[in-house]
Coordinates of C-alpha atoms and ligand atoms in Angstrom, one line a residue:
M1 CA 102.3 125.4 119.5
A2 CA 104.4 128.3 118.6
K3 CA 107.9 128.1 120.7
N4 CA 108.6 125.6 123.2
N5 CA 109.0 127.4 126.4
G6 CA 108.9 124.3 128.3
T7 CA 105.1 124.1 129.1
T8 CA 104.1 122.6 125.8
V9 CA 105.3 119.4 124.2
P10 CA 106.0 119.3 120.3
T11 CA 103.7 117.3 118.5
N12 CA 106.0 115.8 116.0
F13 CA 109.6 115.2 115.8
I14 CA 110.1 117.9 113.2
K15 CA 108.9 120.5 115.6
K16 CA 111.1 119.0 118.1
I17 CA 114.2 119.6 116.0
I18 CA 113.0 123.3 115.3
D19 CA 112.4 123.8 118.9
D20 CA 116.0 122.8 119.6
D21 CA 117.4 124.8 116.9
L22 CA 115.6 127.8 118.1
K23 CA 117.1 127.3 121.7
T24 CA 120.6 127.0 120.3
N25 CA 119.9 129.9 117.7
K26 CA 121.4 127.6 114.9
W27 CA 119.6 129.7 112.2
E28 CA 119.5 133.1 114.1
G29 CA 115.7 132.4 115.0
R30 CA 114.8 131.7 111.3
V31 CA 112.6 129.0 110.1
Q32 CA 112.2 128.8 106.4
T33 CA 110.8 125.8 104.5
R34 CA 109.8 125.2 100.9
F35 CA 107.3 123.0 99.1
P36 CA 109.4 121.8 95.9
P37 CA 106.9 120.0 93.5
E38 CA 108.1 118.7 90.0
P39 CA 105.6 120.1 87.5
N40 CA 105.0 117.0 85.8
G41 CA 101.5 116.4 87.0
Y42 CA 98.7 117.4 89.2
L43 CA 99.2 117.3 93.2
H44 CA 97.7 114.5 95.1
I45 CA 96.7 114.0 98.7
G46 CA 100.3 112.9 99.5
H47 CA 101.6 116.3 98.2
A48 CA 98.7 117.9 100.3
K49 CA 100.5 116.4 103.3
S50 CA 103.8 117.8 102.5
I51 CA 102.1 121.4 101.6
C52 CA 100.4 121.3 105.2
L53 CA 103.5 120.4 106.8
N54 CA 106.0 123.0 105.1
F55 CA 103.6 125.8 105.1
G56 CA 101.9 124.8 108.5
L57 CA 105.6 124.7 110.1
A58 CA 106.4 128.3 108.6
K59 CA 102.9 129.6 110.0
E60 CA 103.4 128.2 113.4
Y61 CA 106.9 129.4 113.7
K62 CA 106.3 132.7 112.2
G63 CA 108.7 131.7 109.4
L64 CA 108.5 131.5 105.6
C65 CA 107.6 128.9 103.1
N66 CA 108.7 129.2 99.5
L67 CA 106.9 127.4 96.5
R68 CA 109.7 126.2 94.4
F69 CA 109.1 124.4 91.1
D70 CA 111.9 121.6 90.6
D71 CA 111.9 121.9 86.9
T72 CA 114.9 120.0 85.8
N73 CA 113.3 117.8 83.2
P74 CA 111.9 119.7 80.3
S75 CA 110.7 116.7 78.5
K76 CA 108.0 115.9 81.1
E77 CA 107.1 119.3 82.4
E78 CA 104.4 121.9 81.3
T79 CA 102.8 125.2 82.3
E80 CA 99.6 123.5 82.8
Y81 CA 100.9 121.7 85.9
V82 CA 102.6 124.9 87.0
D83 CA 99.1 126.5 87.1
S84 CA 97.4 123.7 88.7
I85 CA 100.0 123.3 91.4
M86 CA 99.5 126.9 92.2
E87 CA 95.8 126.9 92.2
D88 CA 95.9 123.8 94.5
V89 CA 98.1 125.3 97.1
H90 CA 96.2 128.4 97.4
W91 CA 93.0 126.4 97.7
L92 CA 94.4 124.4 100.6
G93 CA 94.7 127.9 102.1
F94 CA 98.4 128.5 101.9
D95 CA 100.3 131.5 100.3
W96 CA 104.0 131.7 99.2
E97 CA 103.5 135.6 99.0
D98 CA 106.2 136.8 96.7
R99 CA 108.3 133.6 97.0
C100 CA 107.5 131.7 94.0
F101 CA 110.9 130.1 92.6
Y102 CA 111.9 127.9 89.9
A103 CA 114.8 125.6 89.9
S104 CA 115.4 126.7 86.1
D105 CA 116.0 130.5 87.6
Y106 CA 119.1 129.1 89.1
F107 CA 120.5 127.4 85.6
D108 CA 123.2 129.9 85.5
K109 CA 124.3 129.7 89.0
L110 CA 124.3 125.9 88.9
Y111 CA 126.3 126.0 85.7
D112 CA 128.8 128.1 87.5
Y113 CA 128.8 125.6 90.5
A114 CA 129.6 122.7 88.1
V115 CA 132.5 124.8 86.6
Q116 CA 133.7 125.3 90.1
L117 CA 133.6 121.6 91.0
I118 CA 135.6 120.9 87.5
K119 CA 138.2 123.6 88.7
M120 CA 138.5 121.9 92.0
G121 CA 139.1 118.4 90.2
K122 CA 135.8 117.1 91.6
A123 CA 133.9 116.6 88.3
Y124 CA 134.7 115.5 85.0
V125 CA 133.1 115.0 81.6
C126 CA 132.6 111.3 80.8
D127 CA 132.0 109.7 77.5
L128 CA 130.1 106.7 78.7
T129 CA 126.6 106.2 77.5
A130 CA 123.8 106.1 80.0
D131 CA 123.8 102.2 79.8
E132 CA 127.5 102.0 80.4
V133 CA 127.4 104.5 83.3
H134 CA 124.5 102.3 84.8
A135 CA 126.5 99.0 84.0
T136 CA 129.8 100.2 85.7
R137 CA 128.1 101.5 88.7
G138 CA 128.1 98.3 90.5
T139 CA 125.6 97.1 93.0
L140 CA 125.3 96.7 97.0
T141 CA 127.6 93.9 96.9
E142 CA 129.8 94.8 94.1
L143 CA 132.1 97.9 93.8
G144 CA 131.8 100.2 90.7
K145 CA 134.4 100.7 88.0
E146 CA 135.9 103.9 87.3
S147 CA 135.3 105.5 84.0
P148 CA 138.2 105.6 81.7
Y149 CA 137.6 109.3 81.3
R150 CA 137.9 110.0 85.0
N151 CA 141.2 111.4 85.0
R152 CA 140.8 114.0 82.2
S153 CA 142.8 117.2 83.1
V154 CA 140.9 120.2 84.4
E155 CA 141.5 122.1 81.1
E156 CA 140.0 119.3 79.1
N157 CA 137.0 119.0 81.1
L158 CA 136.5 122.7 81.1
N159 CA 136.6 122.6 77.4
L160 CA 134.4 119.7 77.0
F161 CA 131.7 121.0 79.2
E162 CA 131.8 124.3 77.6
R163 CA 131.3 122.7 74.3
M164 CA 128.6 120.4 75.9
R165 CA 126.6 123.6 76.6
A166 CA 127.3 125.0 73.2
G167 CA 125.5 121.9 71.8
E168 CA 128.4 120.5 69.9
F169 CA 127.6 116.9 71.2
E170 CA 124.5 114.5 70.6
E171 CA 122.4 113.8 73.4
G172 CA 123.5 111.0 75.6
A173 CA 127.2 111.5 74.0
K174 CA 128.7 112.9 77.1
T175 CA 127.7 113.7 80.7
L176 CA 129.3 115.8 83.6
R177 CA 129.9 113.7 86.5
S178 CA 131.0 114.2 90.0
K179 CA 134.1 112.6 91.0
I180 CA 133.6 111.1 94.3
D181 CA 134.1 107.4 95.0
M182 CA 133.3 104.6 92.9
A183 CA 133.8 102.0 95.9
A184 CA 131.4 104.1 98.3
G185 CA 128.9 101.8 100.0
N186 CA 126.1 104.4 99.2
L187 CA 125.5 104.1 95.4
N188 CA 124.3 107.6 95.0
M189 CA 128.0 108.5 95.8
R190 CA 129.5 106.5 93.0
D191 CA 130.3 109.4 90.6
P192 CA 126.6 110.5 90.0
V193 CA 125.9 112.5 86.9
I194 CA 125.5 116.3 87.4
Y195 CA 124.6 117.4 83.8
R196 CA 123.3 115.6 80.7
I197 CA 122.5 116.9 77.2
L198 CA 119.0 117.1 76.5
K199 CA 118.0 118.9 73.2
T200 CA 114.6 119.8 74.4
D201 CA 112.9 123.2 74.8
H202 CA 112.1 124.1 78.6
H203 CA 108.9 125.5 79.4
R204 CA 110.7 128.5 81.0
T205 CA 114.1 128.7 79.5
G206 CA 112.9 128.0 75.9
N207 CA 116.0 126.8 73.8
K208 CA 118.5 128.6 75.9
W209 CA 120.0 125.4 77.3
C210 CA 120.7 121.9 75.9
I211 CA 122.3 120.5 78.9
Y212 CA 120.3 120.3 82.1
P213 CA 121.3 119.7 85.7
M214 CA 120.2 116.6 87.4
Y215 CA 117.6 116.5 90.2
D216 CA 119.9 115.8 92.9
F217 CA 122.6 118.6 92.1
T218 CA 119.8 121.0 91.6
H219 CA 117.7 120.1 94.6
C220 CA 120.1 120.8 97.4
L221 CA 121.8 123.9 95.7
S222 CA 118.2 125.6 95.3
D223 CA 117.6 124.9 98.9
S224 CA 121.0 126.6 99.7
L225 CA 120.5 129.5 97.5
E226 CA 117.2 130.1 98.9
K227 CA 118.7 129.8 102.5
I228 CA 116.2 127.2 103.6
T229 CA 116.8 126.3 107.3
H230 CA 114.6 122.9 107.4
S231 CA 114.6 121.1 104.1
V232 CA 111.7 118.6 105.0
C233 CA 111.6 115.7 102.4
T234 CA 110.3 112.1 102.2
L235 CA 112.3 108.9 103.4
E236 CA 113.5 107.9 100.0
F237 CA 115.8 110.8 100.0
E238 CA 117.6 109.8 103.2
D239 CA 120.4 108.0 101.0
H240 CA 120.7 111.1 98.9
R241 CA 121.7 113.3 101.9
P242 CA 125.3 112.2 102.0
L243 CA 125.7 113.4 98.4
Y244 CA 123.7 116.8 99.1
D245 CA 126.2 117.2 101.8
W246 CA 129.0 116.5 99.7
Y247 CA 127.9 119.2 97.0
L248 CA 127.3 121.8 99.6
D249 CA 130.3 121.0 101.4
Q250 CA 132.7 120.7 98.4
L251 CA 131.3 124.2 97.2
G252 CA 131.4 125.8 100.6
V253 CA 127.9 127.1 100.5
Y254 CA 124.9 127.6 102.9
H255 CA 124.0 124.3 104.2
P256 CA 120.5 123.7 105.0
Q257 CA 119.5 120.7 107.5
Q258 CA 117.4 118.1 105.7
I259 CA 114.7 116.2 107.8
E260 CA 113.1 113.1 106.1
F261 CA 109.7 111.9 107.1
A262 CA 107.5 109.0 105.8
R263 CA 105.3 109.7 102.8
L264 CA 101.6 109.3 103.0
N265 CA 100.3 106.1 101.5
L266 CA 96.4 105.8 101.3
S267 CA 94.5 102.6 101.0
Y268 CA 92.8 101.9 97.7
T269 CA 94.7 104.7 96.1
L270 CA 97.5 105.1 93.8
M271 CA 100.0 107.9 94.8
S272 CA 102.6 107.8 91.8
K273 CA 102.3 110.7 89.4
R274 CA 103.5 108.4 86.8
K275 CA 100.7 105.9 87.3
L276 CA 97.9 108.8 87.9
L277 CA 99.2 110.4 84.4
E278 CA 98.4 106.8 83.0
L279 CA 94.9 106.7 84.3
V280 CA 94.2 109.9 82.5
E281 CA 96.1 109.3 79.3
K282 CA 94.3 105.8 79.1
K283 CA 91.2 107.5 79.5
I284 CA 90.4 105.4 82.6
V285 CA 89.3 108.6 84.3
S286 CA 87.9 111.6 82.8
G287 CA 90.9 113.8 83.6
W288 CA 93.3 114.8 86.4
D289 CA 90.2 116.3 88.3
D290 CA 87.9 113.2 88.0
P291 CA 86.4 113.0 91.3
R292 CA 87.6 109.7 91.9
M293 CA 91.1 110.6 91.4
P294 CA 93.2 111.2 94.6
T295 CA 94.4 114.6 93.2
I296 CA 93.6 117.6 94.9
S297 CA 91.6 118.8 92.2
G298 CA 89.7 115.5 92.1
L299 CA 89.0 115.9 95.7
R300 CA 87.8 119.5 95.2
R301 CA 85.4 118.5 92.5
R302 CA 84.3 115.7 94.5
G303 CA 83.4 118.2 97.3
Y304 CA 86.1 118.0 99.9
T305 CA 86.9 121.2 101.6
P306 CA 90.4 122.5 102.2
E307 CA 89.4 122.5 106.0
S308 CA 88.9 118.6 105.8
I309 CA 92.2 118.0 104.0
R310 CA 94.2 120.1 106.5
D311 CA 92.2 118.3 109.4
F312 CA 93.3 114.9 107.7
S313 CA 97.0 116.1 107.3
E314 CA 97.1 117.0 111.0
R315 CA 95.5 113.7 112.1
I316 CA 97.8 111.5 110.2
G317 CA 100.6 113.1 111.9
V318 CA 104.5 112.8 110.9
A319 CA 106.4 109.8 111.2
K320 CA 109.7 108.2 110.4
K321 CA 108.3 104.9 109.3
D322 CA 106.4 104.1 106.3
S323 CA 102.5 102.9 106.7
V324 CA 99.5 102.9 105.0
V325 CA 96.6 105.3 106.2
D326 CA 92.9 104.0 105.9
Y327 CA 90.8 105.7 103.3
A328 CA 88.1 105.8 105.8
L329 CA 89.9 108.4 107.9
L330 CA 89.8 110.9 105.0
E331 CA 86.2 110.2 104.7
Y332 CA 85.8 110.7 108.3
C333 CA 87.3 114.2 108.0
I334 CA 85.1 115.3 105.5
R335 CA 81.9 114.1 107.0
E336 CA 83.1 115.8 110.3
D337 CA 83.3 119.1 108.5
L338 CA 80.1 118.8 106.2
N339 CA 78.0 117.6 109.2
K340 CA 78.6 121.0 110.7
H341 CA 78.5 123.2 107.6
A342 CA 76.4 121.6 104.7
Q343 CA 72.8 122.5 104.4
R344 CA 70.4 119.6 104.4
A345 CA 68.0 118.9 101.6
M346 CA 65.7 116.1 100.4
A347 CA 66.6 114.3 97.2
V348 CA 65.4 110.8 96.0
I349 CA 68.2 109.2 94.3
R350 CA 66.5 106.0 93.1
P351 CA 62.7 107.3 92.7
L352 CA 59.6 105.3 93.2
K353 CA 56.1 107.1 92.7
V354 CA 53.8 107.4 95.6
I355 CA 50.3 108.3 95.2
I356 CA 48.3 109.7 98.2
D357 CA 44.8 108.7 97.3
N358 CA 42.9 110.7 100.1
Y359 CA 45.0 113.9 99.4
P360 CA 43.1 116.5 97.2
D361 CA 44.2 116.3 93.5
S362 CA 45.2 120.0 93.2
Q363 CA 46.1 120.9 96.6
F364 CA 49.7 121.5 97.6
E365 CA 51.2 122.9 100.7
E366 CA 54.6 124.1 102.0
I367 CA 56.1 122.1 104.9
E368 CA 58.7 123.7 107.0
A369 CA 62.1 122.0 107.0
I370 CA 65.2 122.7 109.2
N371 CA 68.4 123.6 107.2
N372 CA 71.1 122.0 109.5
P373 CA 70.0 120.6 112.9
E374 CA 73.7 120.9 113.8
D375 CA 73.4 124.8 113.3
L376 CA 70.0 126.2 113.9
S377 CA 71.2 129.6 112.8
M378 CA 71.1 128.3 109.3
G379 CA 67.3 128.5 109.5
T380 CA 64.7 126.9 107.9
R381 CA 63.1 126.5 104.4
K382 CA 59.7 125.7 102.7
V383 CA 59.5 122.2 100.8
P384 CA 56.3 121.8 98.6
F385 CA 54.0 118.6 99.4
S386 CA 51.5 117.3 97.1
K387 CA 49.5 114.2 96.1
V388 CA 52.0 112.7 94.1
L389 CA 55.6 112.2 95.7
Y390 CA 58.8 110.2 95.1
I391 CA 60.3 108.1 97.5
E392 CA 63.4 105.8 97.5
K393 CA 62.9 102.4 95.7
D394 CA 64.7 101.1 98.8
D395 CA 62.2 102.6 101.1
F396 CA 59.4 100.2 99.9
M397 CA 59.4 96.4 100.2
L398 CA 56.6 93.8 99.3
E399 CA 57.8 91.3 102.0
P400 CA 59.9 93.2 104.5
P401 CA 62.3 91.4 106.5
K402 CA 62.2 91.6 110.5
K403 CA 63.8 95.1 111.5
Y404 CA 62.8 96.6 108.1
Y405 CA 60.8 99.9 109.6
R406 CA 60.0 101.5 106.3
L407 CA 57.1 101.3 103.9
A408 CA 55.4 97.9 103.0
P409 CA 51.8 96.9 102.4
G410 CA 49.7 97.9 105.3
R411 CA 52.6 99.6 107.0
E412 CA 52.5 103.2 108.2
V413 CA 55.5 105.8 108.2
R414 CA 56.4 109.2 108.8
L415 CA 57.3 111.2 105.8
R416 CA 60.2 113.6 107.2
Y417 CA 58.6 116.9 108.5
A418 CA 55.3 116.0 107.0
Y419 CA 52.7 113.5 107.4
Y420 CA 52.2 109.5 108.4
I421 CA 51.2 107.8 105.3
K422 CA 50.0 104.2 105.1
C423 CA 50.6 102.0 102.0
T424 CA 47.4 100.6 100.7
D425 CA 48.2 99.2 97.4
F426 CA 50.8 98.8 94.8
V427 CA 51.3 98.4 90.9
K428 CA 53.6 96.3 89.0
D429 CA 54.5 96.3 85.6
D430 CA 55.0 93.1 83.4
K431 CA 58.4 92.5 84.3
G432 CA 57.1 92.2 88.2
E433 CA 58.7 95.5 89.1
I434 CA 56.8 97.9 91.3
T435 CA 56.2 101.1 89.4
E436 CA 54.1 103.0 91.9
I437 CA 52.5 102.5 95.4
H438 CA 49.3 104.0 96.7
C439 CA 48.8 105.4 100.2
T440 CA 46.5 107.3 102.3
Y441 CA 47.7 110.2 104.7
D442 CA 46.5 111.1 108.1
P443 CA 45.8 114.9 108.1
T444 CA 46.0 115.2 111.8
T445 CA 49.8 114.1 111.6
R446 CA 51.2 117.2 110.1
G447 CA 54.8 118.1 111.2
G448 CA 55.5 114.4 112.0
S449 CA 53.6 113.4 115.0
S450 CA 50.1 112.1 115.9
P451 CA 47.9 113.7 118.3
D452 CA 46.6 110.3 119.4
G453 CA 50.1 109.5 120.5
R454 CA 50.4 106.6 117.7
K455 CA 54.0 105.9 116.9
V456 CA 55.7 104.9 113.7
Q457 CA 58.9 103.4 113.6
G458 CA 60.2 104.6 110.2
T459 CA 60.9 108.1 108.7
I460 CA 61.7 108.4 105.1
H461 CA 62.5 111.3 102.8
W462 CA 60.5 112.3 99.9
V463 CA 60.0 114.8 97.0
S464 CA 56.7 116.3 95.6
A465 CA 56.8 114.9 92.0
F466 CA 55.2 118.0 90.4
H467 CA 57.9 120.4 92.0
A468 CA 60.7 117.9 91.5
V469 CA 64.0 119.0 89.8
D470 CA 65.3 116.4 87.6
A471 CA 69.2 116.1 88.0
E472 CA 72.0 113.8 87.2
V473 CA 73.8 112.5 90.3
R474 CA 77.0 110.6 90.2
I475 CA 77.7 108.0 92.7
F476 CA 81.2 107.1 93.3
E477 CA 82.9 104.3 94.7
Q478 CA 86.8 103.6 95.1
L479 CA 88.6 103.3 91.7
F480 CA 90.3 100.2 92.9
N481 CA 88.8 97.1 94.6
V482 CA 91.9 96.1 96.4
E483 CA 93.7 98.0 99.4
N484 CA 97.0 98.0 97.6
P485 CA 96.4 98.8 94.0
G486 CA 100.1 99.9 93.7
E487 CA 101.6 96.5 94.3
G488 CA 101.6 94.7 90.9
D489 CA 99.5 95.7 87.7
Y490 CA 97.0 98.1 89.0
S491 CA 94.7 97.7 85.9
Q492 CA 93.7 94.3 87.1
F493 CA 92.3 95.8 90.3
L494 CA 90.1 98.4 88.7
N495 CA 86.5 98.7 90.2
P496 CA 84.2 98.5 87.4
N497 CA 81.4 100.1 89.7
S498 CA 83.3 103.1 90.7
L499 CA 81.0 105.5 88.8
E500 CA 77.1 105.0 88.6
I501 CA 74.9 107.8 87.1
V502 CA 71.6 108.1 88.1
Q503 CA 68.6 110.3 87.2
A504 CA 67.4 111.8 90.7
K505 CA 64.3 113.8 91.8
L506 CA 65.4 116.8 93.9
E507 CA 63.5 119.3 96.2
P508 CA 62.9 122.4 94.2
S509 CA 65.2 124.5 96.2
L510 CA 68.2 122.7 94.8
K511 CA 67.5 123.9 91.2
E512 CA 69.7 126.9 91.4
A513 CA 72.4 125.4 93.8
A514 CA 75.7 127.0 93.0
P515 CA 78.6 125.1 91.2
G516 CA 80.7 123.9 94.0
S517 CA 78.2 124.1 96.7
R518 CA 78.0 121.3 99.2
W519 CA 74.7 119.6 100.5
Q520 CA 73.7 116.8 102.8
F521 CA 70.8 115.0 101.1
E522 CA 68.9 113.5 103.8
R523 CA 69.8 109.9 104.5
A524 CA 71.6 109.6 101.1
G525 CA 75.2 111.4 101.9
Y526 CA 76.9 114.4 101.2
F527 CA 76.7 115.7 97.6
C528 CA 78.2 118.8 95.8
V529 CA 77.4 120.6 92.7
D530 CA 79.9 119.7 89.9
T531 CA 81.9 122.5 88.7
L532 CA 82.3 121.6 85.2
D533 CA 79.0 119.9 84.1
S534 CA 76.4 121.9 85.6
K535 CA 74.5 124.3 83.6
P536 CA 72.2 127.0 85.2
G537 CA 69.1 125.5 86.5
K538 CA 70.5 122.2 85.6
P539 CA 72.8 121.1 88.5
V540 CA 74.6 117.8 88.3
F541 CA 75.6 116.4 91.6
N542 CA 78.6 114.3 92.7
R543 CA 78.4 112.1 95.9
T544 CA 81.2 113.3 98.2
V545 CA 80.9 110.6 100.7
T546 CA 78.0 108.5 102.1
L547 CA 76.5 109.4 105.4
K548 CA 77.5 108.0 108.8
D549 CA 74.4 106.5 109.7
T550 CA 72.9 109.6 111.7
W551 CA 69.7 107.8 111.7
A552 CA 71.3 104.6 112.4
K553 CA 68.1 102.8 113.3
L554 CA 66.3 103.7 110.0
I555 CA 69.1 102.9 107.8
K556 CA 70.4 99.8 109.1
K557 CA 71.1 97.3 106.6
V558 CA 68.5 94.6 106.0
Ligands
ATP601 P1 106.8 111.0 91.9 O1 105.4 110.6 92.0 O2 107.2 111.3 90.4 O3 107.9 110.3 92.5 P2 106.7 113.0 93.8 O4 105.5 112.5 94.3 O5 107.9 112.9 94.6 O6 107.1 112.5 92.5 P3 107.3 115.8 93.6 O7 106.7 116.9 92.7 O8 108.9 115.7 93.6 O9 106.6 114.5 93.4 O10 106.8 116.0 95.2 C1 106.9 117.4 95.9 C2 107.0 117.1 97.1 O11 105.9 116.4 97.8 C3 108.2 116.4 97.5 O12 108.8 117.2 98.7 C4 107.8 115.0 98.1 O13 108.6 114.6 99.1 C5 106.3 115.3 98.5 N1 105.7 114.3 98.3 C6 105.2 113.5 97.3 N2 104.5 112.4 97.5 C7 104.2 112.7 98.9 C8 103.5 111.5 99.6 N3 103.0 110.5 99.2 N4 103.4 112.0 100.9 C9 104.1 113.0 101.5 N5 104.8 113.9 100.7 C10 105.0 113.5 99.3
MG602 MG1 110.0 113.7 93.8

């Protein structure tokens, strides 16, 4: 919905605010948003929501959206994170054009703003340690205590602040604090720190600075400097808004409108960068892009498409109240997309050998298979068929229960696109495990139906043993086995079965499948070729998501 001309209804409360602002010409018709990540980790699906929202609003209202790195904490920030964030935003389908900014680009201006506050008597250099500042801050029921340094003269403050910048004091020895109100009901207003001493090099400014501005001071002023109209952020910043208002009003600068929305929480998933970093550092996962991670890079490697993530962001909407979104919705979105676009193929995940005794030994034939029944324009391909095949272990049972429609001694099933086969015998090893089964085929049933009208209830997929491509397939489950792993110590909720590696047999057309390409393995799920570990002619597949039972009758749980 572009502009509300009275015929359309805005689909979320933020659009309603923008529509009203456009009507009153509050920002001279401008819409300018930003996505402001701190480069201290890789982006996750929660950030994707914020990206889709901010860039999405700009697109919809023909406005602009900036990318801004909020890089005020040099000890946790790295260029690797900056690069990954850019890659992820682009991959999601958004573009900041020439508007990639860094809060660190504003350090000189921010320093000047701080000096201005000192000159106005609105900021002072404080010698209390971090612990002392914390201890004198008070609580919700207890007033804060004024710092003994609160009433230093402007001259003294200017002198000390200048010397802080020059590196004369040790880390933690002094801070610059705003002079607001130690009795304020909102704790954020109790003389919060504006600058602290940190003798750490910055990933962009090197050793130029040994004092760094705090996030709250930097964030609102960066928005102001960039002339942001609607500063969209998550709910936890609602209590910071009065402080932002205070800084902007005291300094008399451009004042964006802040709008808070509920952050995304997803079941079975951790969404804190700090905890995700721990998973990486403790090697619980293989890296930020482990396909089990909720990071954008993990989801990409898992086989998610940008379209599916944008669709997910749209479906979850924007609310004012926190809630937890069911992981199944994310899976629904990728299935919808892949069902339309992924080419089908046959792959046997847990192979069992089938020998067709009445099929000529050296014969093989090519069977035509449809690439995507949802999109016939994707055409057909030829799949080789021969005497020895693989089928799924699961598709054979010695003593089948009721409603099991697949193969069993004496039973007949259809091989997808090929022939009816009937099980005549089986071979067990000394452990009692079935190692191969023997069948006969009915040559008159080529294509999957019988001229005599005989019906079979089950259809199973297969791969010709001689032609099969061996491939590693990685089957993922949730990393955690509880819905809210973030509550309490997550390490006790780790799912020991979150990664299973199997050696599968694939139809030969998959041999040269391109890294990153996405497939539906018939009846088994959606899979994509791993971009890191695949080699030419030796693809490694990741299971993106299971299939919704499209052949429900056949794969019904027994
Ligand atoms: P941390 O995990 O350290 O709290 P963060 O997730 O807030 O950090 P930022 O880099 O500050 O990380 O986030 C960038 C932007 O993404 C912010 O505007 C933030 O509000 C938004 N964001 C972060 N997490 C979510 C989430 N779960 N849902 C929606 N937006 C989010
Ligand atoms: Mg944050």
